[in-house]
Short mmCIF file of C-alpha atoms in Angstrom, two decimals:
data_model
loop_
_atom_site.label_atom_id
_atom_site.label_comp_id
_atom_site.label_asym_id
_atom_site.label_seq_id
_atom_site.Cartn_x
_atom_site.Cartn_y
_atom_site.Cartn_z
CA MET A 40 0.00 0.00 0.00
CA LEU A 41 2.85 2.39 0.77
CA LEU A 42 4.50 1.70 -2.60
CA ALA A 43 1.17 2.13 -4.40
CA GLN A 44 0.58 5.44 -2.63
CA LEU A 45 4.03 6.71 -3.61
CA ALA A 46 3.37 5.65 -7.20
CA GLY A 47 0.09 7.59 -7.30
CA LEU A 48 -2.04 4.50 -7.81
CA TYR A 49 -4.74 5.70 -5.41
CA ARG A 50 -5.46 8.89 -7.33
CA LEU A 51 -8.79 9.04 -9.11
CA PRO A 52 -7.39 9.06 -12.69
CA ALA A 53 -5.33 5.94 -11.91
CA LEU A 54 -8.29 4.19 -10.29
CA LEU A 55 -10.61 4.92 -13.23
CA ALA A 56 -8.01 4.07 -15.91
CA PRO A 57 -6.57 0.74 -14.66
CA LEU A 58 -5.09 -0.32 -18.00
CA ALA A 59 -2.97 2.84 -18.18
CA SER A 60 -1.66 2.26 -14.64
CA LEU A 61 -1.18 -1.52 -15.06
CA PRO A 62 2.64 -1.37 -15.54
CA ARG A 63 3.08 0.66 -12.35
CA LEU A 64 0.74 -1.65 -10.44
CA THR A 65 2.61 -4.76 -11.57
CA LEU A 66 5.95 -3.21 -10.61
CA MET A 67 4.69 -2.21 -7.15
CA VAL A 68 3.29 -5.70 -6.45
CA ALA A 69 6.58 -7.28 -7.56
CA LEU A 70 8.60 -4.90 -5.36
CA ALA A 71 6.37 -5.71 -2.39
CA GLN A 72 6.98 -9.44 -2.91
CA LEU A 73 10.72 -8.88 -3.14
CA ALA A 74 10.57 -6.89 0.09
CA VAL A 75 8.87 -9.82 1.85
CA VAL A 76 11.47 -12.30 0.57
CA GLY A 77 14.27 -9.92 1.56
CA ALA A 78 12.86 -9.54 5.07
CA LEU A 79 12.67 -13.32 5.49
CA PHE A 80 16.26 -13.66 4.36
CA LEU A 81 17.59 -10.93 6.69
CA LEU A 82 15.68 -12.33 9.67
CA LYS A 83 16.82 -15.89 8.87
CA SER A 84 13.18 -17.00 8.90
CA GLY A 85 13.04 -18.57 5.45
CA ALA A 86 13.05 -22.10 6.83
CA ASP A 87 9.94 -21.38 8.90
CA HIS A 88 7.82 -20.42 5.88
CA SER A 89 6.61 -22.46 2.92
CA ARG A 90 8.33 -21.53 -0.32
CA GLY A 91 5.38 -22.90 -2.24
CA ALA A 92 2.96 -20.65 -0.35
CA THR A 93 5.20 -17.64 -0.92
CA VAL A 94 5.41 -18.28 -4.68
CA ALA A 95 1.67 -19.00 -4.89
CA PHE A 96 0.88 -15.76 -3.07
CA ALA A 97 3.10 -13.79 -5.46
CA ILE A 98 1.42 -15.31 -8.53
CA LEU A 99 -2.07 -14.70 -7.16
CA ALA A 100 -1.21 -11.09 -6.24
CA LEU A 101 0.14 -10.38 -9.72
CA ALA A 102 -3.04 -11.84 -11.26
CA LEU A 103 -5.73 -10.64 -8.88
CA ALA A 104 -4.53 -7.07 -8.18
CA PRO A 105 -5.11 -5.96 -11.83
CA ALA A 106 -8.40 -7.89 -11.91
CA GLY A 107 -9.53 -6.14 -8.76
CA ARG A 108 -8.58 -2.80 -10.27
CA LEU A 109 -10.67 -3.48 -13.38
CA ALA A 110 -13.69 -4.44 -11.27
CA LEU A 111 -13.25 -1.35 -9.08
CA ALA A 112 -13.03 0.97 -12.09
CA ARG A 113 -16.20 -0.46 -13.60
CA THR A 114 -18.08 -0.16 -10.31
CA ALA A 115 -16.84 3.40 -9.72
CA ARG A 116 -17.83 4.56 -13.21
CA THR A 117 -21.31 3.10 -12.74
CA ALA A 118 -21.63 4.79 -9.36
CA ILE A 119 -20.58 8.15 -10.84
CA ARG A 120 -22.98 7.77 -13.75
CA HIS A 121 -25.94 7.07 -11.45
CA GLY A 122 -25.01 9.74 -8.93
CA VAL A 123 -24.11 7.36 -6.09
CA ILE A 124 -20.65 8.96 -6.01
CA GLN A 125 -21.01 12.72 -6.30
CA ALA A 126 -18.74 14.15 -8.95
CA GLY A 127 -17.28 17.61 -9.03
CA ARG A 128 -19.64 20.30 -10.33
CA ILE A 129 -17.95 22.69 -12.72
CA VAL A 130 -18.88 26.10 -14.08
CA THR A 131 -16.97 26.72 -17.29
CA LEU A 132 -15.94 30.13 -18.55
CA GLY A 133 -14.13 30.50 -21.80
CA ASP A 134 -13.38 31.98 -25.12
CA PRO A 135 -16.05 30.88 -27.65
CA PHE A 136 -13.38 29.75 -30.13
CA GLU A 137 -11.84 27.43 -27.52
CA LEU A 138 -15.15 26.13 -26.16
CA GLU A 139 -16.30 25.07 -29.61
CA ARG A 140 -13.25 22.83 -29.98
CA LEU A 141 -13.60 20.98 -26.69
CA ASP A 142 -14.70 17.35 -26.67
CA ASP A 143 -15.34 14.74 -24.00
CA SER A 144 -11.81 13.32 -24.26
CA ASP A 145 -10.30 16.67 -23.28
CA PHE A 146 -12.75 18.02 -20.73
CA PRO A 147 -13.95 17.71 -18.03
CA ASP A 148 -11.95 15.51 -15.68
CA PHE A 149 -13.04 12.03 -14.69
CA GLY A 150 -16.48 12.09 -13.14
CA ALA A 151 -16.83 15.87 -13.25
CA GLU A 152 -20.16 17.35 -14.22
CA GLU A 153 -20.42 20.63 -16.09
CA VAL A 154 -23.42 22.44 -14.58
CA ALA A 155 -23.10 25.72 -16.51
CA ARG A 156 -21.11 27.18 -19.38
CA ILE A 157 -20.52 30.92 -19.76
CA ARG A 158 -19.22 32.18 -23.10
CA LEU A 159 -17.14 35.34 -23.10
CA SER A 160 -16.98 37.79 -25.98
CA GLY A 161 -13.82 36.46 -27.61
CA SER A 162 -11.71 39.54 -26.96
CA ALA A 163 -8.97 37.30 -25.56
CA THR A 164 -8.49 35.69 -28.96
CA LEU A 165 -7.77 39.14 -30.37
CA GLY A 166 -5.14 39.76 -27.71
CA GLY A 167 -7.10 42.28 -25.66
CA GLY A 168 -8.48 42.31 -22.14
CA LEU A 169 -11.97 41.53 -20.98
CA LEU A 170 -14.77 43.77 -22.16
CA HIS A 171 -17.36 45.30 -19.84
CA ALA A 172 -19.87 42.66 -20.99
CA ASP A 173 -17.35 39.95 -20.08
CA ARG A 174 -17.08 41.29 -16.54
CA ALA A 175 -20.85 41.06 -16.22
CA ARG A 176 -20.73 37.46 -17.48
CA VAL A 177 -18.06 36.57 -14.90
CA ALA A 178 -20.28 38.00 -12.16
CA GLN A 179 -23.11 35.91 -13.61
CA ALA A 180 -20.88 32.81 -13.48
CA ILE A 181 -20.07 33.45 -9.79
CA ALA A 182 -23.76 33.82 -8.94
CA CYS A 183 -24.58 30.72 -10.99
CA ALA A 184 -21.91 28.68 -9.19
CA ARG A 185 -23.34 29.77 -5.83
CA GLU A 186 -26.91 28.80 -6.80
CA LEU A 187 -26.00 25.44 -8.38
CA GLY A 188 -23.58 24.35 -5.66
CA ALA A 189 -20.58 24.22 -7.99
CA THR A 190 -17.25 23.01 -6.63
CA GLU A 191 -14.87 24.76 -9.03
CA PHE A 192 -14.45 27.01 -12.05
CA ALA A 193 -12.86 25.83 -15.28
CA ALA A 194 -11.27 28.45 -17.51
CA VAL A 195 -10.76 27.58 -21.17
CA MET A 196 -8.83 30.49 -22.63
CA PRO A 197 -5.96 31.02 -25.08
CA TRP A 198 -2.80 30.53 -23.04
CA GLY A 199 -1.19 33.50 -24.75
CA ALA A 200 -3.95 35.92 -23.67
CA GLU A 201 -2.06 37.21 -20.65
CA ILE A 202 -4.13 40.36 -20.10
CA ALA A 203 -7.48 38.58 -20.29
CA LEU A 204 -6.31 35.72 -18.05
CA THR A 205 -4.99 38.14 -15.43
CA GLU A 206 -8.27 40.06 -15.39
CA LEU A 207 -10.31 36.85 -15.26
CA CYS A 208 -8.32 35.57 -12.26
CA ALA A 209 -8.79 38.87 -10.46
CA LEU A 210 -12.57 38.77 -10.97
CA LEU A 211 -12.89 35.14 -9.88
CA ARG A 212 -11.10 35.90 -6.61
CA ALA A 213 -14.47 37.15 -5.41
CA SER A 214 -15.40 33.47 -5.09
CA PRO A 215 -13.64 30.98 -2.78
CA LEU A 216 -13.95 28.16 -5.33
CA PRO A 217 -10.79 26.82 -6.97
CA VAL A 218 -10.08 27.95 -10.52
CA ARG A 219 -8.38 25.64 -13.00
CA LEU A 220 -7.06 26.61 -16.42
CA TYR A 221 -7.42 23.93 -19.08
CA PRO A 222 -5.22 23.68 -22.17
CA ASP A 223 -6.22 25.68 -25.18
CA GLU A 224 -6.62 24.10 -28.61
CA ARG A 225 -2.96 24.52 -29.61
CA VAL A 226 -1.65 22.95 -26.40
CA ARG A 227 -4.10 20.04 -26.66
CA ARG A 228 -2.97 19.39 -30.23
CA VAL A 229 0.64 19.03 -29.07
CA VAL A 230 -0.17 16.94 -25.99
CA ARG A 231 -2.31 14.45 -27.96
CA ARG A 232 0.73 13.27 -29.92
CA GLY A 233 2.77 11.82 -27.07
CA CYS A 234 0.55 11.28 -24.01
CA ASP A 235 -2.05 8.74 -22.98
CA ALA A 236 -5.68 9.62 -22.34
CA ALA A 237 -5.18 10.19 -18.61
CA ALA A 238 -2.22 12.51 -19.11
CA ARG A 239 -4.17 14.65 -21.58
CA ARG A 240 -6.62 15.66 -18.88
CA PHE A 241 -4.23 18.00 -17.13
CA SER A 242 -4.93 21.51 -15.91
CA VAL A 243 -3.19 24.36 -14.12
CA THR A 244 -4.56 25.56 -10.76
CA LEU A 245 -4.91 29.33 -10.82
CA GLN A 246 -6.66 29.59 -7.46
CA ARG A 247 -6.85 26.98 -4.73
CA GLU A 248 -9.38 26.63 -1.94
CA PRO A 249 -8.31 28.44 1.26
CA LEU A 250 -8.99 25.28 3.30
CA SER A 251 -8.83 21.68 2.12
CA ALA A 252 -11.76 19.31 2.68
CA ALA A 253 -10.01 17.76 5.67
CA GLU A 254 -9.26 21.19 7.18
CA ARG A 255 -12.88 22.30 6.72
CA ALA A 256 -14.10 19.11 8.38
CA ALA A 257 -11.76 19.58 11.34
CA LYS A 258 -12.74 23.24 11.77
CA ARG A 259 -16.45 22.39 11.51
CA ALA A 260 -16.18 19.58 14.08
CA PHE A 261 -14.38 21.91 16.49
CA ASP A 262 -17.04 24.60 15.99
CA VAL A 263 -19.94 22.21 16.63
CA VAL A 264 -18.41 20.72 19.78
CA VAL A 265 -17.44 24.05 21.36
CA ALA A 266 -20.65 25.88 20.34
CA SER A 267 -22.84 23.05 21.67
CA ALA A 268 -20.97 22.94 24.95
CA GLY A 269 -21.09 26.72 25.24
CA LEU A 270 -24.85 26.93 24.68
CA LEU A 271 -25.52 24.20 27.23
CA ALA A 272 -23.27 25.76 29.86
CA LEU A 273 -24.48 29.32 29.27
CA ALA A 274 -28.20 28.59 28.83
CA PRO A 275 -29.21 30.05 32.27
CA ALA A 276 -27.10 33.18 31.67
CA LEU A 277 -28.54 33.64 28.17
CA LEU A 278 -32.08 33.39 29.49
CA LEU A 279 -31.33 35.89 32.28
CA ILE A 280 -29.80 38.39 29.83
CA ALA A 281 -32.86 38.11 27.56
CA VAL A 282 -35.21 38.83 30.47
CA VAL A 283 -33.15 41.84 31.63
CA ILE A 284 -33.14 43.31 28.10
CA ARG A 285 -36.93 43.06 27.87
CA LEU A 286 -37.33 44.71 31.27
CA ASP A 287 -34.88 47.51 30.45
CA SER A 288 -36.42 48.70 27.17
CA PRO A 289 -39.27 47.73 24.84
CA GLY A 290 -38.51 45.44 21.93
CA ARG A 291 -37.21 42.00 21.21
CA ALA A 292 -34.31 40.60 23.19
CA ILE A 293 -32.65 39.17 20.06
CA PHE A 294 -31.53 41.53 17.31
CA ARG A 295 -31.46 40.08 13.79
CA GLN A 296 -29.53 41.54 10.91
CA ARG A 297 -28.64 40.27 7.45
CA ARG A 298 -24.91 39.77 6.90
CA CYS A 299 -22.74 38.35 4.13
CA GLY A 300 -21.04 35.07 4.95
CA PHE A 301 -19.00 32.45 3.15
CA ASP A 302 -19.01 32.94 -0.63
CA ASN A 303 -21.05 36.15 -0.16
CA ARG A 304 -24.12 34.14 0.89
CA GLU A 305 -26.51 36.20 3.00
CA PHE A 306 -27.63 34.94 6.41
CA VAL A 307 -29.40 36.31 9.46
CA MET A 308 -27.00 36.97 12.34
CA PHE A 309 -28.24 36.92 15.94
CA LYS A 310 -27.16 39.30 18.71
CA PHE A 311 -28.64 40.50 21.96
CA ARG A 312 -30.33 43.83 21.33
CA THR A 313 -28.26 46.65 22.80
CA MET A 314 -29.90 49.67 21.13
CA ARG A 315 -33.30 51.27 21.12
CA VAL A 316 -33.29 51.37 17.31
CA GLN A 317 -33.51 47.88 15.89
CA GLU A 318 -35.12 48.27 12.47
CA GLU A 319 -32.85 47.50 9.54
CA CYS A 320 -33.80 50.31 7.20
CA GLY A 321 -32.03 53.31 5.78
CA PRO A 322 -28.31 53.86 6.16
CA ILE A 323 -26.64 51.76 8.86
CA VAL A 324 -24.54 53.87 11.22
CA GLN A 325 -21.77 52.17 13.17
CA ALA A 326 -21.95 52.45 16.94
CA SER A 327 -19.66 55.06 18.46
CA ARG A 328 -18.47 55.80 21.99
CA ASN A 329 -21.27 57.31 24.12
CA ASP A 330 -23.81 56.48 21.38
CA CYS A 331 -27.23 57.73 22.51
CA ARG A 332 -28.98 54.75 20.90
CA VAL A 333 -27.35 52.27 23.30
CA THR A 334 -29.48 51.23 26.28
CA ARG A 335 -28.22 50.98 29.86
CA VAL A 336 -28.08 47.18 29.74
CA GLY A 337 -26.81 47.32 26.18
CA ARG A 338 -23.83 49.42 27.21
CA PHE A 339 -22.69 46.69 29.63
CA LEU A 340 -23.37 43.91 27.11
CA ARG A 341 -21.33 45.68 24.44
CA ARG A 342 -18.41 46.44 26.77
CA SER A 343 -18.28 42.80 27.87
CA SER A 344 -19.10 41.44 24.34
CA LEU A 345 -21.87 39.34 25.87
CA ASP A 346 -24.17 40.62 23.11
CA GLU A 347 -22.32 38.31 20.69
CA LEU A 348 -23.22 35.06 22.51
CA PRO A 349 -26.38 34.28 20.44
CA GLN A 350 -24.07 33.85 17.45
CA LEU A 351 -23.29 30.41 18.85
CA LEU A 352 -26.60 29.51 17.18
CA ASN A 353 -25.22 30.76 13.87
CA VAL A 354 -22.20 28.54 14.41
CA LEU A 355 -24.39 25.48 14.97
CA ARG A 356 -26.40 26.34 11.85
CA GLY A 357 -23.18 26.36 9.83
CA GLU A 358 -23.43 30.04 8.88
CA MET A 359 -20.53 31.17 11.06
CA SER A 360 -17.43 29.79 12.73
CA LEU A 361 -15.99 30.48 16.16
CA VAL A 362 -12.99 32.21 14.55
CA GLY A 363 -12.97 34.08 11.26
CA PRO A 364 -13.35 37.56 9.77
CA ARG A 365 -16.14 39.44 11.55
CA PRO A 366 -19.22 39.83 9.31
CA HIS A 367 -20.13 43.40 8.44
CA ALA A 368 -23.51 44.85 7.55
CA ILE A 369 -24.35 44.29 3.89
CA ALA A 370 -24.38 48.04 3.22
CA HIS A 371 -20.83 48.31 4.61
CA ASP A 372 -19.72 45.29 2.57
CA ASP A 373 -20.96 46.94 -0.62
CA GLU A 374 -19.18 50.17 0.29
CA TYR A 375 -15.81 48.66 1.17
CA LYS A 376 -15.73 46.25 -1.78
CA ALA A 377 -15.58 49.28 -4.05
CA ARG A 378 -12.94 51.09 -1.97
CA ILE A 379 -10.57 48.37 -0.68
CA ALA A 380 -8.69 45.98 -2.94
CA ASN A 381 -9.18 42.27 -2.14
CA TYR A 382 -11.92 43.06 0.39
CA ALA A 383 -14.02 40.23 -1.09
CA LEU A 384 -11.35 37.68 -0.11
CA ARG A 385 -12.63 37.90 3.49
CA HIS A 386 -15.57 35.79 2.32
CA HIS A 387 -13.34 32.86 1.34
CA VAL A 388 -13.93 31.42 4.83
CA LYS A 389 -16.90 31.54 7.18
CA PRO A 390 -17.23 34.68 9.29
CA GLY A 391 -16.42 34.30 12.96
CA ILE A 392 -17.66 35.38 16.38
CA THR A 393 -14.10 36.57 16.95
CA GLY A 394 -11.15 36.98 14.63
CA ALA A 395 -7.48 37.70 14.27
CA ALA A 396 -8.21 41.37 13.60
CA GLN A 397 -10.24 41.72 16.80
CA VAL A 398 -7.59 40.25 19.11
CA ALA A 399 -5.04 42.53 17.45
CA GLY A 400 -7.02 45.54 18.67
CA LEU A 401 -8.74 46.25 15.32
CA ARG A 402 -12.31 46.27 16.59
CA GLY A 403 -15.07 48.80 17.02
CA ALA A 404 -16.06 51.59 14.66
CA THR A 405 -13.97 52.39 11.58
CA PRO A 406 -14.70 56.04 10.73
CA GLN A 407 -11.49 56.25 8.68
CA LEU A 408 -10.84 54.07 5.63
CA SER A 409 -7.32 53.28 6.83
CA GLN A 410 -8.76 51.59 9.93
CA MET A 411 -10.85 49.23 7.84
CA GLU A 412 -7.87 48.61 5.54
CA ARG A 413 -5.79 47.43 8.52
CA ARG A 414 -8.63 45.18 9.66
CA VAL A 415 -9.00 43.66 6.19
CA GLU A 416 -5.25 43.12 5.97
CA ARG A 417 -5.32 41.17 9.23
CA ASP A 418 -8.35 39.15 8.13
CA LEU A 419 -6.63 38.15 4.89
CA TRP A 420 -3.55 37.14 6.86
CA TYR A 421 -5.78 34.80 8.86
CA VAL A 422 -7.27 33.30 5.67
CA ASP A 423 -3.81 32.64 4.24
CA ASN A 424 -2.32 31.22 7.47
CA TRP A 425 -5.21 29.26 8.97
CA SER A 426 -4.48 26.32 11.26
CA MET A 427 -6.27 24.73 14.18
CA ALA A 428 -3.51 26.01 16.44
CA LEU A 429 -4.15 29.55 15.18
CA ASP A 430 -7.87 29.23 16.00
CA LEU A 431 -7.05 28.11 19.53
CA LYS A 432 -4.60 30.99 19.91
CA VAL A 433 -7.23 33.52 18.77
CA LEU A 434 -9.84 32.10 21.15
CA LEU A 435 -7.41 32.28 24.06
CA ALA A 436 -6.45 35.85 23.17
CA THR A 437 -10.15 36.73 22.92
CA ALA A 438 -10.74 35.52 26.48
CA PHE A 439 -8.03 37.87 27.77
CA ALA A 440 -9.23 40.75 25.57
CA LEU A 441 -12.76 40.52 27.02
CA LEU A 442 -11.38 41.25 30.48
CA ARG A 443 -10.39 44.76 29.37
CA LEU A 444 -14.02 45.78 28.70
CA ASP A 445 -12.94 48.35 26.11
CA ALA A 446 -15.65 47.75 23.48
CA TYR A 447 -18.52 50.14 22.87
#
């Protein structure tokens, strides 16, 4: 198994194309048998084992391993075709000249399903950049990928169109999905001459996912465990806070506001109400020190950050994480996207109850653009350097920061 892993025999293309990987499989089985014989020789245990059984095992392994691979490939292809194994869902963007010349042998990858195809204007073929209509089509592709649950973007563009490719990559950075560039018609023509079918299905990754599937699973499991434990332990305190809010001022105890989350998906965020004004209409004004809208109880809740505790429900619902970039009001998101480069990259991970920017002192109102720029810079650093250890470090720093009671 170790030799097969090193030889790449457990990768999906190798599993679904067993004939192409047969020479490597045979070599790995033979090397494994030689390793067994060598170990017996070095340990002077050859006399204790049947030579006939050893030879029979080697012959059976050389015969049955390829047969098993063929059966597995057939079963896997049937499962993919009937939807038992979910394939990747791809949204394709490309130059019309290149898209017309694609066929099933070149695209998409094994088992991948193309759920949408967006044709650009063809300005890349002429050596220019993207037109205004192309930018609108890219935005349409991002929205389409979000609605259809796509797992990646596939770009099919002339490889010599440097300006158009650069602009396309910049626009697709608004989405957290990976972006892969497939060979254009000229490259495919060259590759067909000397490569097998599996090797022809290559692509170049232009943008990777911020977190791998395993990292997302680990982060999600940690969020669910901690949020569940926190809600159970704090249930009496949460109920008491809600009662005190209702007694202090009229209105609901829980404040709800629409925010942008992962991949710019809107969700309703929960907080304890700390202001007299709770309607979400008109321009949204950030809270400031000595804000007259803040209630007496609300002032204490904001200073201690206890107003954020209901967001543990958002964490359980999968809309937020314990640690991540803090979600801003949608009106503020729209404003800062137009004024701060790479602002949209904050949405490549789930928003958090706390974040790296907050424990670095970058919290509260941001009346100056430079303050928000520093916060965004810290958020993007978190996205690029995420680890479970970093999340634990941020949570620990948050606990100490809450003791200062310097929020408003």
